[in-house]
Short mmCIF file of C-alpha atoms and ligand atoms in Angstrom, two decimals:
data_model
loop_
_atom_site.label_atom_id
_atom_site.label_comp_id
_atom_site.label_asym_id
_atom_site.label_seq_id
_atom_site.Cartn_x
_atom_site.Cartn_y
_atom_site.Cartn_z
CA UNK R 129 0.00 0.00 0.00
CA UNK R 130 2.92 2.62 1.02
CA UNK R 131 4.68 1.45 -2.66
CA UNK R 132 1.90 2.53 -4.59
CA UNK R 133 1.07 5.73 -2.50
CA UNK R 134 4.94 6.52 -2.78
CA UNK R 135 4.70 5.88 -6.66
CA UNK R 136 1.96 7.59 -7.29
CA UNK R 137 3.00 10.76 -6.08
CA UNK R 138 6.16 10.66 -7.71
CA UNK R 139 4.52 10.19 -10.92
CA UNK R 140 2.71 13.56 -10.05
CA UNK R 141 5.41 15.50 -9.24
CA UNK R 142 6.90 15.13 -11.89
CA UNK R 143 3.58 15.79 -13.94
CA UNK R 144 2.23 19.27 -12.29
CA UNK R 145 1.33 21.45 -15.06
CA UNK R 146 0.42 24.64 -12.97
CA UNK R 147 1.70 25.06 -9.30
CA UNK R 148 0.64 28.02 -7.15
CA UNK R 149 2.29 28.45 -3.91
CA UNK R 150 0.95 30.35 -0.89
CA UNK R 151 -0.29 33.10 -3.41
CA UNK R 152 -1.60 36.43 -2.29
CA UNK R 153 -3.22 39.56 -3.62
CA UNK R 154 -4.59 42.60 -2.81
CA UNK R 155 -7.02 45.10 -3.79
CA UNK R 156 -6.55 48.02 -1.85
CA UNK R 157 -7.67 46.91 1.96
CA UNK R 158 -9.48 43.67 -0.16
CA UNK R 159 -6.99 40.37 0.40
CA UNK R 160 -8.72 38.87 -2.92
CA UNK R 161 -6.66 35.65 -2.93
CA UNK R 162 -5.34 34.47 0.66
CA UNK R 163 -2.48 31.66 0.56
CA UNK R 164 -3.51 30.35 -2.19
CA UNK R 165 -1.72 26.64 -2.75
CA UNK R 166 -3.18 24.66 -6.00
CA UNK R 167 -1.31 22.47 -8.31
CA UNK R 168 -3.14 21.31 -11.35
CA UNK R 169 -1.22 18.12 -13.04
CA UNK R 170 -1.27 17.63 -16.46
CA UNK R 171 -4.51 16.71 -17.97
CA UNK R 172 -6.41 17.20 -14.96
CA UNK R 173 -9.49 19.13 -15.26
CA UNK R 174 -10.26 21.35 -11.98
CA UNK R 175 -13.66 22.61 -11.50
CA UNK R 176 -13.74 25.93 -9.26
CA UNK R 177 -16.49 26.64 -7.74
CA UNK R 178 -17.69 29.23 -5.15
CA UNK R 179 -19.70 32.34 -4.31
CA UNK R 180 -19.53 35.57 -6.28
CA UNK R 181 -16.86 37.86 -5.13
CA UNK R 182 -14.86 35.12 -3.66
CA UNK R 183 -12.42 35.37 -6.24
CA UNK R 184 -12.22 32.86 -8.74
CA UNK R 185 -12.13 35.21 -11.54
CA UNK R 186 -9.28 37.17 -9.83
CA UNK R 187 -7.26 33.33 -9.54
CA UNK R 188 -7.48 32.88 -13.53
CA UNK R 189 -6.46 36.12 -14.26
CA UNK R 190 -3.35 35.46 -11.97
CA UNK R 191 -2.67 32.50 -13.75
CA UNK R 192 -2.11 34.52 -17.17
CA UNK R 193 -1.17 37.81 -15.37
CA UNK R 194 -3.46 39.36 -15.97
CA UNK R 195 -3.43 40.17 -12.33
CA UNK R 196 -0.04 40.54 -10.58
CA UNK R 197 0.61 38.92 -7.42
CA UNK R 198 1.84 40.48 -4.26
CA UNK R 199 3.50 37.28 -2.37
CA UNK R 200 4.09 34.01 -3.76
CA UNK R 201 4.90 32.03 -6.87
CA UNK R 202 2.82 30.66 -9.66
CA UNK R 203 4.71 28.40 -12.48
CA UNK R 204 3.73 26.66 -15.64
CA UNK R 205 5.18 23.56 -16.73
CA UNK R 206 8.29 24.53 -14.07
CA UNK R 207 8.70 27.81 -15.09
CA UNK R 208 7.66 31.15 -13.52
CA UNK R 209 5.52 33.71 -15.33
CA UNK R 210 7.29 36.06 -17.79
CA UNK R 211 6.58 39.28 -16.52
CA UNK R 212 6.20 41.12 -20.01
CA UNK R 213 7.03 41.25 -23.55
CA UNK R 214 7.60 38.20 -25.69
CA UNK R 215 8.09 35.82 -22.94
CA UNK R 216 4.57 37.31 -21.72
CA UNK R 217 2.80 36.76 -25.29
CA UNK R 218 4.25 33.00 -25.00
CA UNK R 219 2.54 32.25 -21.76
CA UNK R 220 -0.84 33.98 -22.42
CA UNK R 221 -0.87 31.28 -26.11
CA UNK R 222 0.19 28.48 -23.61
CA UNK R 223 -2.06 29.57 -20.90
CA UNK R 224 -5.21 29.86 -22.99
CA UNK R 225 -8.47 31.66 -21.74
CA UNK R 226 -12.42 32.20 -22.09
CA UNK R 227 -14.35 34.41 -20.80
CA UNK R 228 -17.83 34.81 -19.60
CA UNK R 229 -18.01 37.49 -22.58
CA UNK R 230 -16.59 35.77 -25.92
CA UNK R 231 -14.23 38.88 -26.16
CA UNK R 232 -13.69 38.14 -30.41
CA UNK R 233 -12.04 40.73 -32.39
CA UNK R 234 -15.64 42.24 -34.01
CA UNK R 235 -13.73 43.43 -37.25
CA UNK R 236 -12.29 40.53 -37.98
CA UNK R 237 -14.41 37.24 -39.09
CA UNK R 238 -14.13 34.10 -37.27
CA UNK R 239 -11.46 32.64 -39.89
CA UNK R 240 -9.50 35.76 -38.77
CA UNK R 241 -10.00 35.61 -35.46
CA UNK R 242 -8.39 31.39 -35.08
CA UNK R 243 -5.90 32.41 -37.74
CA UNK R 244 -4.74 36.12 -35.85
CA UNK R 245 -2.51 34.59 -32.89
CA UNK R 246 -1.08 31.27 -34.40
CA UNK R 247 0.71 34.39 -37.40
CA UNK R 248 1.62 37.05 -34.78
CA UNK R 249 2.65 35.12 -31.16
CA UNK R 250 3.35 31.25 -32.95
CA UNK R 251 4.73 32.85 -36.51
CA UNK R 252 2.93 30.14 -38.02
CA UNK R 253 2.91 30.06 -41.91
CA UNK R 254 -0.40 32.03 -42.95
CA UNK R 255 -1.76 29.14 -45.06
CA UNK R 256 -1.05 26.34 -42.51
CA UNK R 257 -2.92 29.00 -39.87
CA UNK R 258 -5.89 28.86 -41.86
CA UNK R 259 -5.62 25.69 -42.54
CA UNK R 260 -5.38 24.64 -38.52
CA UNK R 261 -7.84 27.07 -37.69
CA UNK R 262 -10.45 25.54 -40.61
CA UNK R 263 -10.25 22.08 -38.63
CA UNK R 264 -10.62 23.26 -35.25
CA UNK R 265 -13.76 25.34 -36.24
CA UNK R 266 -14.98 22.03 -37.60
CA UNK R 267 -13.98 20.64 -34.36
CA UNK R 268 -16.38 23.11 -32.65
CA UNK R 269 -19.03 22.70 -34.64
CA UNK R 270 -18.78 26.06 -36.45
CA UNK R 271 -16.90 25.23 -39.82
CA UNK R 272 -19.73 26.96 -41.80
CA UNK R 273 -18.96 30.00 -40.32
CA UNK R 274 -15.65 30.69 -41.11
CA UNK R 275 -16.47 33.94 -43.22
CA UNK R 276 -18.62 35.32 -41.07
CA UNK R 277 -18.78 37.98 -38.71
CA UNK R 278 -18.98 37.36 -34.88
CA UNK R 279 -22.14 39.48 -34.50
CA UNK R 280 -23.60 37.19 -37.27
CA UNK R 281 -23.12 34.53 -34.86
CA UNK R 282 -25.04 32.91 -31.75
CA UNK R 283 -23.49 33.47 -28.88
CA UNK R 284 -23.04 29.76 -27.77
CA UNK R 285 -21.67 29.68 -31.43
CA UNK R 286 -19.34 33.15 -30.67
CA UNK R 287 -17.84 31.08 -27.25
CA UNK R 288 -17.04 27.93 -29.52
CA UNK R 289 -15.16 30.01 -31.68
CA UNK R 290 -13.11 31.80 -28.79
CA UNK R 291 -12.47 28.14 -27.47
CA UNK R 292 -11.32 27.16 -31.50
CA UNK R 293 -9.22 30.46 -30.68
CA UNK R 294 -7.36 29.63 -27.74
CA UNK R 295 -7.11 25.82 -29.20
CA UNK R 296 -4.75 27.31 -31.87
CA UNK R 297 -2.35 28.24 -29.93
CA UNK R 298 -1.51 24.86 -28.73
CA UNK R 299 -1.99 25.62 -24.92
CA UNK R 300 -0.69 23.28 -22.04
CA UNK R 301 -3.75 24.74 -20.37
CA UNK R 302 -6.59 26.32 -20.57
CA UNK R 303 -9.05 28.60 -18.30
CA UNK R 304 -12.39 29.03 -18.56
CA UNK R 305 -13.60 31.16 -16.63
CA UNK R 306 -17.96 30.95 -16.07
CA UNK R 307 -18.14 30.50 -20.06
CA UNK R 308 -21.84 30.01 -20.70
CA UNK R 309 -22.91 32.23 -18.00
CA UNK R 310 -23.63 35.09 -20.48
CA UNK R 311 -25.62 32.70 -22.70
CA UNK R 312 -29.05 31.26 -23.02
CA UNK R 313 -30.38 28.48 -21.96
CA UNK R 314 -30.43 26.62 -25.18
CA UNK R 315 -26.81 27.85 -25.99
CA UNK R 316 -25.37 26.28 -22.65
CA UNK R 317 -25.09 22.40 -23.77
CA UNK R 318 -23.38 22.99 -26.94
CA UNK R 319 -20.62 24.83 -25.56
CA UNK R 320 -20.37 22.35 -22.42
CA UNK R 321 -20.27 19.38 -25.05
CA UNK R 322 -17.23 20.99 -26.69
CA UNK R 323 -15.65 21.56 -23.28
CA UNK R 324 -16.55 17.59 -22.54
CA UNK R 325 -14.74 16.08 -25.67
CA UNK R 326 -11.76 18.28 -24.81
CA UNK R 327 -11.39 17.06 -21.54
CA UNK R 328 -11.84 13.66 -22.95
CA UNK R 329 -9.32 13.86 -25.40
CA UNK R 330 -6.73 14.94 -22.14
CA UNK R 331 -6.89 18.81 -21.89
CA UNK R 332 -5.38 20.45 -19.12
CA UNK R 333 -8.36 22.37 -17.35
CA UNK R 334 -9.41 25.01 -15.22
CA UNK R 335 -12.69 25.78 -15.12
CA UNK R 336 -15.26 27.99 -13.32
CA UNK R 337 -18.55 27.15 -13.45
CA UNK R 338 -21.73 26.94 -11.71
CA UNK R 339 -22.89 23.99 -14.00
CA UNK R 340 -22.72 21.47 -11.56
CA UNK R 341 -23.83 18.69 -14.22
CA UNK R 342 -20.53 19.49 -15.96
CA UNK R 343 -18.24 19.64 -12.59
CA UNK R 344 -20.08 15.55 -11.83
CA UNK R 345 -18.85 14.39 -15.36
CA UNK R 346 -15.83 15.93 -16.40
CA UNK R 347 -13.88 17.52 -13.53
CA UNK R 348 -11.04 15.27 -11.72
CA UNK R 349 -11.15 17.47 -8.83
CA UNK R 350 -13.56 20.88 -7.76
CA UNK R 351 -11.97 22.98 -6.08
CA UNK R 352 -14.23 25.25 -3.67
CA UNK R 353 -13.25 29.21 -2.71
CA UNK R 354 -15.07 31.17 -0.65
CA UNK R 355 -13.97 35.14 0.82
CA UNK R 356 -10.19 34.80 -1.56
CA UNK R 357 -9.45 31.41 0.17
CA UNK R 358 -9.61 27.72 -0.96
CA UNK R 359 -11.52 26.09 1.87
CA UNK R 360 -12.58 22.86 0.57
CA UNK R 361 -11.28 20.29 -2.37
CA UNK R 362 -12.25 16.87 -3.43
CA UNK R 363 -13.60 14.66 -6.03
CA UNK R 364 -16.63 15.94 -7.50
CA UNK R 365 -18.46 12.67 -5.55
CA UNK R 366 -17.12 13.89 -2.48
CA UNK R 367 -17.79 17.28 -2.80
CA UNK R 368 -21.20 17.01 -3.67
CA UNK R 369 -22.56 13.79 -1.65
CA UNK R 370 -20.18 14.82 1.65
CA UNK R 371 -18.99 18.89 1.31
CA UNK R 372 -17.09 19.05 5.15
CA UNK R 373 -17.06 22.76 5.55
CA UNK R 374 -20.16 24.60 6.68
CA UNK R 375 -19.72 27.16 3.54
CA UNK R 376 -19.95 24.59 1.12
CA UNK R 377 -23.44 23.20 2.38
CA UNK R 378 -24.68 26.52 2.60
CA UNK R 379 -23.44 27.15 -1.05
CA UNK R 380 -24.87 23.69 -2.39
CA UNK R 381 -27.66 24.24 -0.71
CA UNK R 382 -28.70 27.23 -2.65
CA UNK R 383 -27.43 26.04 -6.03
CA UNK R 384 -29.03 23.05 -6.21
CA UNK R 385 -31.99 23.74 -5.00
CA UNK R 386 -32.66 26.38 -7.79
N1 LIG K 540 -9.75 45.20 -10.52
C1 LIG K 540 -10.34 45.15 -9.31
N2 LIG K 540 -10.21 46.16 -8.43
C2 LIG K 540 -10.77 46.10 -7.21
N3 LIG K 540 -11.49 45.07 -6.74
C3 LIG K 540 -11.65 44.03 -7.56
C4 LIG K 540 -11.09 44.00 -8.89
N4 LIG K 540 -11.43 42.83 -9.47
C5 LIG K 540 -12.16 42.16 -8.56
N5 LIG K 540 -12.30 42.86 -7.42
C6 LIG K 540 -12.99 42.42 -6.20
O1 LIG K 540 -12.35 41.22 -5.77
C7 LIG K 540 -13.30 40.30 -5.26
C8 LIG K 540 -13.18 39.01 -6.01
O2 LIG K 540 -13.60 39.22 -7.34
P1 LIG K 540 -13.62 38.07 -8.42
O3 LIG K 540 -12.27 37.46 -8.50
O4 LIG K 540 -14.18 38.65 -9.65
O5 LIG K 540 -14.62 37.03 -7.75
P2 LIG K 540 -15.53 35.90 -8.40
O6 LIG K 540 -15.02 35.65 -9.78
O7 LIG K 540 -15.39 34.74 -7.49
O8 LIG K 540 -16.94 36.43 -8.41
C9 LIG K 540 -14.65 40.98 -5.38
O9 LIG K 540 -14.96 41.58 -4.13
C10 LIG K 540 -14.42 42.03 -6.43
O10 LIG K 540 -15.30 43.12 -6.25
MG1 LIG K 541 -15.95 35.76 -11.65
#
């Protein structure tokens, strides 16, 4: 029993994708994230989950800076966070993100927008962008759309094109952060769907959500914050059958029974 608890954790160690280390930030008088420790291993998909203001958003934006820390370390794949320039550019491809608001370039049509990064950050070969960025809006679901205009598009149909976005860039991770909050009922499943298969297929994840269905299926781990602090993580069958702290059962309590 000790042989395979030692071996699996060596196995991890060597496989953490995203470590954060007693991490803290401030706004003004507001300590947003409060010793913060999280390590995400590679192809793991974390579900955070927790009340509004607690700071989950703030945590992503760390993660891609975003936000700046004031004490602590984050690192990628071993490395710290570039603090600007091209080093910067580099980690915000690897680290890729969507947002609650799709956040696509409105000039530019949705061919443009999966082509746009993979030619200016990855120097990719213009004809081998398009090409790449062709199959991933097939992989989406959106490969008819290619010419068109984001406004043109639904918005569940606007997110999966930010996700075929980030996708380009090859990430070693990527953060969503509450991605079908902003979009109508009817929208949500297609967009979770795409989220499922890429967890499937071994995606390194970090997602905030309040769709609980999603955190049951597809998350390894959920992770729960409440007032900038993680006070709670466990398998999604832990979390939601047996949540230990008193916040969590207060914040179940009114999620699920909506
Ligand atoms: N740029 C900012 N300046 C000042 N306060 C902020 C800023 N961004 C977020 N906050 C505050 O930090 C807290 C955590 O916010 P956020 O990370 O967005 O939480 P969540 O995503 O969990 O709702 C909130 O009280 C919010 O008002
Ligand atoms: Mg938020």
């Amino acid at each position: 029993m000790t042989e395979v608890s030692v071996a699996k954790e060596s196995v991890a160690a060597t496989d953490d994708l995203v470590v954060l280390k007693d991490v803290n930030k401030h706004f003004g008088a507001l300590h947003v994230l409060q010793d913060i420790d999280l390590t995400i291993a590679r192809g793991e998909v974390v579900v955070v989950i927790g009340p509004s203001g607690s700071g989950k958003s703030t945590l992503c934006r760390t993660i891609n800076r975003l936000e700046t820390i004031d004490s602590g370390s984050i690192t990628i794949d071993g490395k710290p966070l570039p603090a600007e320039g091209k080093g910067l550019a580099r980690l915000r491809a690897d680290v890729g993100m969507v947002f609650q608001s799709f956040n696509l370039f409105a000039h530019k049509t949705v061919l443009e927008n999966v082509v746009l990064g993979q030619v200016k950050v990855r120097k990719a070969d213009k004809a081998k962008a398009e090409e790449k960025a062709r199959a991933l809006l097939d992989r989406v679901g959106v490969g008819t759309q290619a010419d068109k205009y984001p406004a043109q598009l639904s918005g569940g149909q606007q997110q999966r094109v930010a996700i075929a976005r980030a996708l380009a860039m090859d990430p070693k991770v990527m953060l969503f952060d509450e991605p079908t909050s902003a979009l109508d009922p009817e929208m949500i499943n297609e967009v979770l769907e795409v989220m499922q298969q890429l967890a499937r297929d071994g995606m390194t994840m970090i997602v905030v959500t309040h769709e609980m269905g999603f955190a049951r299926s597809a998350a390894n781990r959920v992770v729960f914050m409440a007032d900038g602090r993680i006070v709670e993580e466990a398998t999604p069958d832990q979390f939601f059958s047996n949540p230990r702290s008193d916040r969590a059962k207060d914040f179940l309590s009114k999620i699920l029974h909506h």
